[in-house]
mmCIF file of C-alpha atoms and ligand atoms in Angstrom:
data_model
loop_
_atom_site.group_PDB
_atom_site.id
_atom_site.type_symbol
_atom_site.label_atom_id
_atom_site.label_comp_id
_atom_site.label_asym_id
_atom_site.label_seq_id
_atom_site.Cartn_x
_atom_site.Cartn_y
_atom_site.Cartn_z
ATOM 1 C CA MET A 9 9.272 13.269 0.013
ATOM 2 C CA LYS A 10 6.141 13.391 -1.689
ATOM 3 C CA SER A 11 2.414 13.624 -0.264
ATOM 4 C CA CYS A 12 -0.215 11.222 -1.267
ATOM 5 C CA VAL A 13 -3.840 10.474 -0.448
ATOM 6 C CA THR A 14 -5.972 7.415 -1.115
ATOM 7 C CA ILE A 15 -9.121 7.233 -3.198
ATOM 8 C CA ALA A 16 -10.876 3.895 -3.270
ATOM 9 C CA LEU A 17 -13.553 3.263 -5.963
ATOM 10 C CA VAL A 18 -14.569 -0.169 -4.615
ATOM 11 C CA PRO A 19 -17.861 -0.082 -3.064
ATOM 12 C CA ALA A 20 -17.337 -3.321 -1.210
ATOM 13 C CA ILE A 21 -14.590 -1.945 0.821
ATOM 14 C CA LYS A 22 -16.020 1.520 1.630
ATOM 15 C CA THR A 23 -15.622 0.899 5.336
ATOM 16 C CA GLY A 24 -11.969 0.626 4.848
ATOM 17 C CA PRO A 25 -9.048 2.931 5.704
ATOM 18 C CA TRP A 26 -9.282 5.199 2.613
ATOM 19 C CA ILE A 27 -9.595 9.062 2.667
ATOM 20 C CA TYR A 28 -11.706 9.532 -0.268
ATOM 21 C CA TRP A 29 -14.146 6.639 -1.736
ATOM 22 C CA ASN A 30 -16.545 8.554 -3.860
ATOM 23 C CA ASP A 31 -15.983 9.858 -7.374
ATOM 24 C CA LEU A 32 -12.674 9.909 -8.916
ATOM 25 C CA GLU A 33 -12.708 13.406 -10.696
ATOM 26 C CA THR A 34 -14.194 14.912 -7.321
ATOM 27 C CA SER A 35 -11.646 13.330 -5.087
ATOM 28 C CA MET A 36 -8.745 14.233 -7.422
ATOM 29 C CA ALA A 37 -10.017 17.786 -7.491
ATOM 30 C CA LYS A 38 -10.063 17.907 -3.835
ATOM 31 C CA ALA A 39 -6.543 16.268 -3.566
ATOM 32 C CA ALA A 40 -5.351 18.778 -5.900
ATOM 33 C CA ALA A 41 -6.949 21.825 -4.219
ATOM 34 C CA LEU A 42 -5.303 20.843 -0.897
ATOM 35 C CA GLY A 43 -1.842 20.530 -2.546
ATOM 36 C CA PHE A 44 -1.192 16.624 -2.725
ATOM 37 C CA ASP A 45 1.372 15.614 -5.053
ATOM 38 C CA ALA A 46 -0.387 12.203 -5.904
ATOM 39 C CA VAL A 47 -2.873 9.918 -5.199
ATOM 40 C CA GLU A 48 -3.328 6.165 -4.522
ATOM 41 C CA LEU A 49 -5.763 4.229 -6.358
ATOM 42 C CA PHE A 50 -7.908 1.260 -5.468
ATOM 43 C CA THR A 51 -10.273 0.061 -8.232
ATOM 44 C CA PRO A 52 -12.459 -3.000 -8.627
ATOM 45 C CA ALA A 53 -10.720 -4.102 -11.712
ATOM 46 C CA ALA A 54 -7.797 -3.133 -13.941
ATOM 47 C CA ASP A 55 -10.176 -1.612 -16.519
ATOM 48 C CA THR A 56 -12.490 0.339 -14.285
ATOM 49 C CA VAL A 57 -10.805 3.679 -15.307
ATOM 50 C CA SER A 58 -9.358 3.920 -18.623
ATOM 51 C CA SER A 59 -5.626 4.977 -19.070
ATOM 52 C CA SER A 60 -6.620 7.803 -21.402
ATOM 53 C CA GLN A 61 -9.317 9.092 -18.893
ATOM 54 C CA LEU A 62 -6.766 8.984 -16.046
ATOM 55 C CA THR A 63 -3.991 10.686 -17.883
ATOM 56 C CA ASP A 64 -6.092 13.214 -18.679
ATOM 57 C CA LEU A 65 -7.237 13.856 -15.197
ATOM 58 C CA LEU A 66 -3.883 13.687 -13.842
ATOM 59 C CA GLY A 67 -2.838 16.290 -16.587
ATOM 60 C CA ARG A 68 -5.785 18.602 -15.494
ATOM 61 C CA PHE A 69 -5.189 18.468 -11.897
ATOM 62 C CA ASP A 70 -1.208 17.917 -11.872
ATOM 63 C CA LEU A 71 -1.422 14.925 -9.959
ATOM 64 C CA LYS A 72 0.628 11.482 -10.217
ATOM 65 C CA ILE A 73 -0.413 8.329 -9.258
ATOM 66 C CA ALA A 74 1.709 6.832 -6.533
ATOM 67 C CA ALA A 75 0.528 3.359 -6.701
ATOM 68 C CA VAL A 76 -2.467 1.117 -7.326
ATOM 69 C CA GLY A 77 -3.865 -1.263 -4.955
ATOM 70 C CA THR A 78 -4.609 -4.846 -5.903
ATOM 71 C CA GLY A 79 -6.814 -5.825 -2.843
ATOM 72 C CA ALA A 80 -10.073 -6.075 -4.613
ATOM 73 C CA GLY A 81 -8.867 -9.333 -6.067
ATOM 74 C CA LYS A 82 -9.393 -10.800 -2.808
ATOM 75 C CA VAL A 83 -12.240 -8.778 -1.576
ATOM 76 C CA LEU A 84 -14.390 -9.218 -4.690
ATOM 77 C CA HIS A 85 -13.081 -12.425 -6.255
ATOM 78 C CA GLY A 86 -11.296 -14.347 -3.143
ATOM 79 C CA LEU A 87 -8.052 -14.590 -4.880
ATOM 80 C CA THR A 88 -4.633 -14.801 -2.953
ATOM 81 C CA LEU A 89 -1.203 -15.720 -4.080
ATOM 82 C CA THR A 90 -1.075 -18.593 -1.409
ATOM 83 C CA ASP A 91 -4.204 -20.435 -1.978
ATOM 84 C CA PRO A 92 -3.499 -24.020 -2.052
ATOM 85 C CA ASP A 93 -5.649 -24.250 -5.240
ATOM 86 C CA PRO A 94 -3.174 -23.536 -8.133
ATOM 87 C CA GLN A 95 -5.662 -22.287 -10.554
ATOM 88 C CA ILE A 96 -6.840 -19.589 -7.881
ATOM 89 C CA ARG A 97 -3.140 -18.724 -7.557
ATOM 90 C CA ALA A 98 -2.725 -18.536 -11.033
ATOM 91 C CA HIS A 99 -5.837 -16.127 -11.332
ATOM 92 C CA ALA A 100 -4.451 -13.952 -8.581
ATOM 93 C CA VAL A 101 -1.148 -13.725 -10.427
ATOM 94 C CA ALA A 102 -3.215 -12.596 -13.580
ATOM 95 C CA PHE A 103 -5.335 -10.239 -11.743
ATOM 96 C CA ILE A 104 -2.309 -8.463 -10.199
ATOM 97 C CA ALA A 105 -0.419 -8.634 -13.411
ATOM 98 C CA ALA A 106 -3.418 -6.840 -15.138
ATOM 99 C CA MET A 107 -3.320 -4.159 -12.375
ATOM 100 C CA MET A 108 0.497 -3.605 -12.549
ATOM 101 C CA SER A 109 -0.046 -3.168 -16.532
ATOM 102 C CA PHE A 110 -2.806 -0.438 -15.639
ATOM 103 C CA GLY A 111 -0.536 1.429 -13.276
ATOM 104 C CA ALA A 112 2.332 1.182 -15.583
ATOM 105 C CA THR A 113 0.622 3.239 -18.129
ATOM 106 C CA VAL A 114 0.911 6.415 -15.635
ATOM 107 C CA GLY A 115 4.256 5.088 -14.108
ATOM 108 C CA ALA A 116 2.698 3.723 -10.939
ATOM 109 C CA PRO A 117 3.795 0.430 -9.294
ATOM 110 C CA ALA A 118 0.919 -1.939 -7.705
ATOM 111 C CA ILE A 119 0.928 -2.901 -4.332
ATOM 112 C CA ILE A 120 0.536 -6.363 -2.798
ATOM 113 C CA GLY A 121 -1.251 -6.523 0.472
ATOM 114 C CA SER A 122 -4.189 -8.605 1.265
ATOM 115 C CA MET A 123 -3.639 -10.444 -1.972
ATOM 116 C CA GLN A 124 -0.676 -12.252 -0.288
ATOM 117 C CA GLY A 125 -3.265 -14.153 1.522
ATOM 118 C CA ASN A 126 -2.601 -16.458 4.699
ATOM 119 C CA ILE A 127 -1.388 -19.847 5.616
ATOM 120 C CA ALA A 128 -4.520 -22.015 5.236
ATOM 121 C CA PRO A 129 -5.285 -24.659 7.491
ATOM 122 C CA GLY A 130 -3.159 -27.794 6.857
ATOM 123 C CA VAL A 131 -0.539 -26.004 4.905
ATOM 124 C CA GLU A 132 3.067 -25.775 6.033
ATOM 125 C CA LYS A 133 4.179 -22.214 6.257
ATOM 126 C CA GLU A 134 7.282 -22.979 4.149
ATOM 127 C CA GLN A 135 5.038 -23.985 1.266
ATOM 128 C CA ALA A 136 2.843 -20.873 1.532
ATOM 129 C CA LEU A 137 6.054 -18.806 1.480
ATOM 130 C CA HIS A 138 7.160 -20.561 -1.608
ATOM 131 C CA TRP A 139 3.900 -20.078 -3.296
ATOM 132 C CA LEU A 140 4.111 -16.445 -2.294
ATOM 133 C CA ALA A 141 7.944 -16.143 -3.667
ATOM 134 C CA ASP A 142 6.618 -18.062 -6.800
ATOM 135 C CA GLY A 143 3.977 -15.463 -7.374
ATOM 136 C CA LEU A 144 6.176 -12.661 -6.727
ATOM 137 C CA TYR A 145 8.789 -13.952 -9.052
ATOM 138 C CA GLN A 146 6.453 -14.161 -11.917
ATOM 139 C CA LEU A 147 5.262 -10.490 -11.092
ATOM 140 C CA GLY A 148 8.479 -9.290 -10.521
ATOM 141 C CA ASN A 149 9.561 -10.290 -14.187
ATOM 142 C CA HIS A 150 6.348 -8.669 -15.289
ATOM 143 C CA ALA A 151 7.205 -5.311 -13.270
ATOM 144 C CA GLU A 152 10.570 -5.466 -15.064
ATOM 145 C CA THR A 153 9.147 -5.470 -18.322
ATOM 146 C CA LEU A 154 6.696 -2.804 -17.482
ATOM 147 C CA GLY A 155 9.792 -0.728 -16.012
ATOM 148 C CA VAL A 156 8.092 -0.333 -12.470
ATOM 149 C CA LYS A 157 8.789 -1.844 -9.125
ATOM 150 C CA LEU A 158 6.348 -4.037 -7.278
ATOM 151 C CA ILE A 159 5.399 -3.102 -3.581
ATOM 152 C CA TYR A 160 5.164 -5.882 -0.952
ATOM 153 C CA GLU A 161 3.433 -5.038 2.394
ATOM 154 C CA PRO A 162 3.517 -6.715 5.589
ATOM 155 C CA LEU A 163 0.312 -6.693 7.421
ATOM 156 C CA ASN A 164 -0.467 -6.957 11.097
ATOM 157 C CA ARG A 165 -1.178 -10.365 12.673
ATOM 158 C CA TYR A 166 -5.012 -9.955 12.160
ATOM 159 C CA GLU A 167 -4.745 -9.811 8.534
ATOM 160 C CA THR A 168 -2.253 -12.222 7.662
ATOM 161 C CA ASN A 169 -0.209 -15.011 9.308
ATOM 162 C CA LEU A 170 2.406 -14.976 6.714
ATOM 163 C CA ILE A 171 4.997 -11.749 7.363
ATOM 164 C CA ASN A 172 4.039 -9.192 10.107
ATOM 165 C CA ASP A 173 7.068 -6.956 10.213
ATOM 166 C CA LEU A 174 9.435 -5.066 8.405
ATOM 167 C CA SER A 175 12.673 -6.912 9.379
ATOM 168 C CA THR A 176 10.725 -10.332 8.247
ATOM 169 C CA GLY A 177 9.644 -8.568 5.083
ATOM 170 C CA VAL A 178 13.250 -7.657 4.252
ATOM 171 C CA GLU A 179 14.536 -11.101 4.788
ATOM 172 C CA PHE A 180 11.855 -12.341 2.394
ATOM 173 C CA ILE A 181 12.442 -9.843 -0.035
ATOM 174 C CA ARG A 182 16.175 -10.813 0.080
ATOM 175 C CA SER A 183 15.313 -14.178 -0.689
ATOM 176 C CA LEU A 184 13.504 -13.595 -3.824
ATOM 177 C CA THR A 185 15.120 -14.160 -7.284
ATOM 178 C CA THR A 186 13.656 -11.044 -8.555
ATOM 179 C CA ASN A 187 14.885 -7.718 -7.455
ATOM 180 C CA GLN A 188 11.928 -5.665 -8.429
ATOM 181 C CA VAL A 189 10.271 -5.968 -5.120
ATOM 182 C CA VAL A 190 10.306 -3.115 -2.488
ATOM 183 C CA LEU A 191 8.747 -2.905 0.805
ATOM 184 C CA LEU A 192 5.752 -0.813 1.993
ATOM 185 C CA ALA A 193 6.074 0.452 5.637
ATOM 186 C CA ASP A 194 2.535 0.741 6.693
ATOM 187 C CA LEU A 195 2.785 2.772 10.053
ATOM 188 C CA PHE A 196 -0.650 1.307 11.363
ATOM 189 C CA HIS A 197 0.385 -2.087 10.939
ATOM 190 C CA MET A 198 3.923 -1.556 12.234
ATOM 191 C CA ASN A 199 2.228 0.181 15.355
ATOM 192 C CA ILE A 200 0.897 -3.284 16.228
ATOM 193 C CA GLU A 201 3.924 -5.368 15.239
ATOM 194 C CA GLU A 202 7.200 -3.556 15.576
ATOM 195 C CA ARG A 203 8.938 -2.979 19.055
ATOM 196 C CA SER A 204 10.156 0.398 17.570
ATOM 197 C CA LEU A 205 9.032 2.375 14.536
ATOM 198 C CA PRO A 206 12.078 4.494 13.809
ATOM 199 C CA GLU A 207 14.353 1.560 14.718
ATOM 200 C CA SER A 208 12.518 -0.780 12.163
ATOM 201 C CA ILE A 209 12.603 1.722 9.689
ATOM 202 C CA ARG A 210 16.284 2.314 10.128
ATOM 203 C CA LYS A 211 17.118 -1.379 9.617
ATOM 204 C CA ALA A 212 14.709 -1.769 6.496
ATOM 205 C CA GLY A 213 16.444 1.198 4.876
ATOM 206 C CA SER A 214 16.762 1.302 1.166
ATOM 207 C CA TYR A 215 14.025 -1.637 1.162
ATOM 208 C CA ILE A 216 11.485 0.622 1.923
ATOM 209 C CA GLY A 217 9.752 2.025 -1.340
ATOM 210 C CA HIS A 218 6.427 3.105 -0.129
ATOM 211 C CA VAL A 219 4.676 4.419 3.305
ATOM 212 C CA HIS A 220 1.284 4.235 4.394
ATOM 213 C CA PHE A 221 0.625 7.291 6.538
ATOM 214 C CA ALA A 222 -1.758 6.511 9.473
ATOM 215 C CA ASP A 223 -1.740 7.171 12.961
ATOM 216 C CA SER A 224 -1.725 4.312 15.758
ATOM 217 C CA ASN A 225 -5.715 4.165 15.633
ATOM 218 C CA ARG A 226 -5.586 4.168 11.737
ATOM 219 C CA ARG A 227 -6.910 7.712 11.777
ATOM 220 C CA PRO A 228 -5.035 10.464 9.882
ATOM 221 C CA ILE A 229 -1.708 11.244 11.528
ATOM 222 C CA GLY A 230 -2.200 13.675 14.592
ATOM 223 C CA PHE A 231 -5.319 11.809 15.854
ATOM 224 C CA GLY A 232 -3.514 8.878 17.562
ATOM 225 C CA HIS A 233 -0.418 8.476 19.621
ATOM 226 C CA THR A 234 2.209 7.457 17.099
ATOM 227 C CA ALA A 235 5.459 9.572 17.813
ATOM 228 C CA MET A 236 5.658 10.923 14.335
ATOM 229 C CA ASP A 237 8.550 13.241 14.973
ATOM 230 C CA GLU A 238 10.713 10.181 15.509
ATOM 231 C CA VAL A 239 9.269 8.301 12.456
ATOM 232 C CA ALA A 240 9.926 11.203 10.263
ATOM 233 C CA ILE A 241 13.556 11.681 11.552
ATOM 234 C CA ALA A 242 14.125 7.957 10.747
ATOM 235 C CA LEU A 243 12.604 8.429 7.076
ATOM 236 C CA LYS A 244 15.053 11.459 6.471
ATOM 237 C CA GLU A 245 17.895 9.442 7.848
ATOM 238 C CA ILE A 246 17.605 6.560 5.670
ATOM 239 C CA GLY A 247 17.060 8.913 2.709
ATOM 240 C CA TYR A 248 13.575 8.040 1.774
ATOM 241 C CA THR A 249 12.326 10.217 -1.103
ATOM 242 C CA GLY A 250 9.158 8.310 -2.066
ATOM 243 C CA TYR A 251 5.599 8.656 -1.224
ATOM 244 C CA ILE A 252 4.123 9.447 2.118
ATOM 245 C CA SER A 253 0.517 7.948 1.347
ATOM 246 C CA ALA A 254 -2.526 8.401 3.662
ATOM 247 C CA GLU A 255 -3.988 5.219 3.914
ATOM 248 C CA ALA A 256 -6.176 5.949 6.982
ATOM 249 C CA PHE A 257 -9.889 6.083 8.064
ATOM 250 C CA PRO A 258 -11.851 9.127 6.818
ATOM 251 C CA PHE A 259 -12.287 10.340 10.031
ATOM 252 C CA PRO A 260 -14.268 12.388 11.123
ATOM 253 C CA ASP A 261 -15.154 12.587 7.290
ATOM 254 C CA SER A 262 -13.167 12.575 4.241
ATOM 255 C CA ASP A 263 -12.539 16.479 3.898
ATOM 256 C CA GLN A 264 -11.271 16.657 7.338
ATOM 257 C CA ALA A 265 -9.086 13.750 7.160
ATOM 258 C CA ALA A 266 -7.542 15.015 4.101
ATOM 259 C CA ARG A 267 -6.833 18.460 5.724
ATOM 260 C CA GLN A 268 -5.461 16.760 8.684
ATOM 261 C CA THR A 269 -3.248 14.791 6.435
ATOM 262 C CA ILE A 270 -1.711 17.423 4.513
ATOM 263 C CA ARG A 271 -1.275 19.485 7.682
ATOM 264 C CA SER A 272 0.483 16.559 9.138
ATOM 265 C CA PHE A 273 2.504 16.014 6.090
ATOM 266 C CA LYS A 274 3.709 19.608 5.941
ATOM 267 C CA ALA A 275 4.522 19.638 9.655
ATOM 268 C CA TYR A 276 6.871 16.633 9.579
ATOM 269 C CA PHE A 277 8.133 16.754 5.979
ATOM 270 C CA GLY A 278 7.583 20.317 4.703
HETATM 271 C C1 LER B 81 -3.441 -2.427 2.813
HETATM 272 O O1 LER B 81 -2.531 -1.498 2.153
HETATM 273 C C2 LER B 81 -3.593 -2.561 3.968
HETATM 274 O O2 LER B 81 -2.891 -2.018 4.583
HETATM 275 C C3 LER B 81 -4.538 -3.418 4.515
HETATM 276 O O3 LER B 81 -4.477 -3.161 5.865
HETATM 277 C C4 LER B 81 -6.167 -3.054 3.940
HETATM 278 O O4 LER B 81 -6.898 -3.910 4.444
HETATM 279 MN MN1 MN B 82 -1.253 -0.212 4.068
#
């Protein structure tokens, strides 16, 4: 398994669960100095950072991009894949597709978390899930062309009323007509929604393609009450070899959160 830390370059979500949220180059230098394998990047748009600049930085710091986040499409532009307005859904698909193309230039898949949206008032759940499936079908095809996966993330009930746990996520992915979509197991959302974290991980098995590494209170692992030893055993048991990416609050500050994260990563996966 590979270690990863998040960098958010979207000022509007500065208070979110991201370890680093300042300058890209400085954050990458810090991640590299601590020995992280990769960074996960949240940018306001697909063209915020040029691919050549990013490739240069990755080479300089010997880092990979584990994934790119797409949440800015919702936070900055109000776009989701389940908006009742077909034009907004089309814009959401276009926004995510552009992010995917950007990520793919450095071999990184994109994550669909908050961009999945919500079942709007007056809309049937079946209809909303159909819109989501249609968006993922289009984006799955785009992913195939680019040679990357597409990561779908169940979120806790306070963030979406669509899909909240891994088993519903697996069922949904299995129903899709694209096989490019993998599941994101975010340990913070799971702490709210799952009966047992290790049991859910074992059941989801090879559908899991990315992990967000955060404790029960969304602070870095070790600062909450998640039984991480059991989670780590389950991830090893299913043969997970992907990224363990710290999407956690910069508590007590970015530098200490990053240090705590790499310490925990080494303790459980080193
Ligand atoms: C995105 O990865 C996520 O987990 C959301 O909760 C961010 O708000
Ligand atoms: Mn997450």
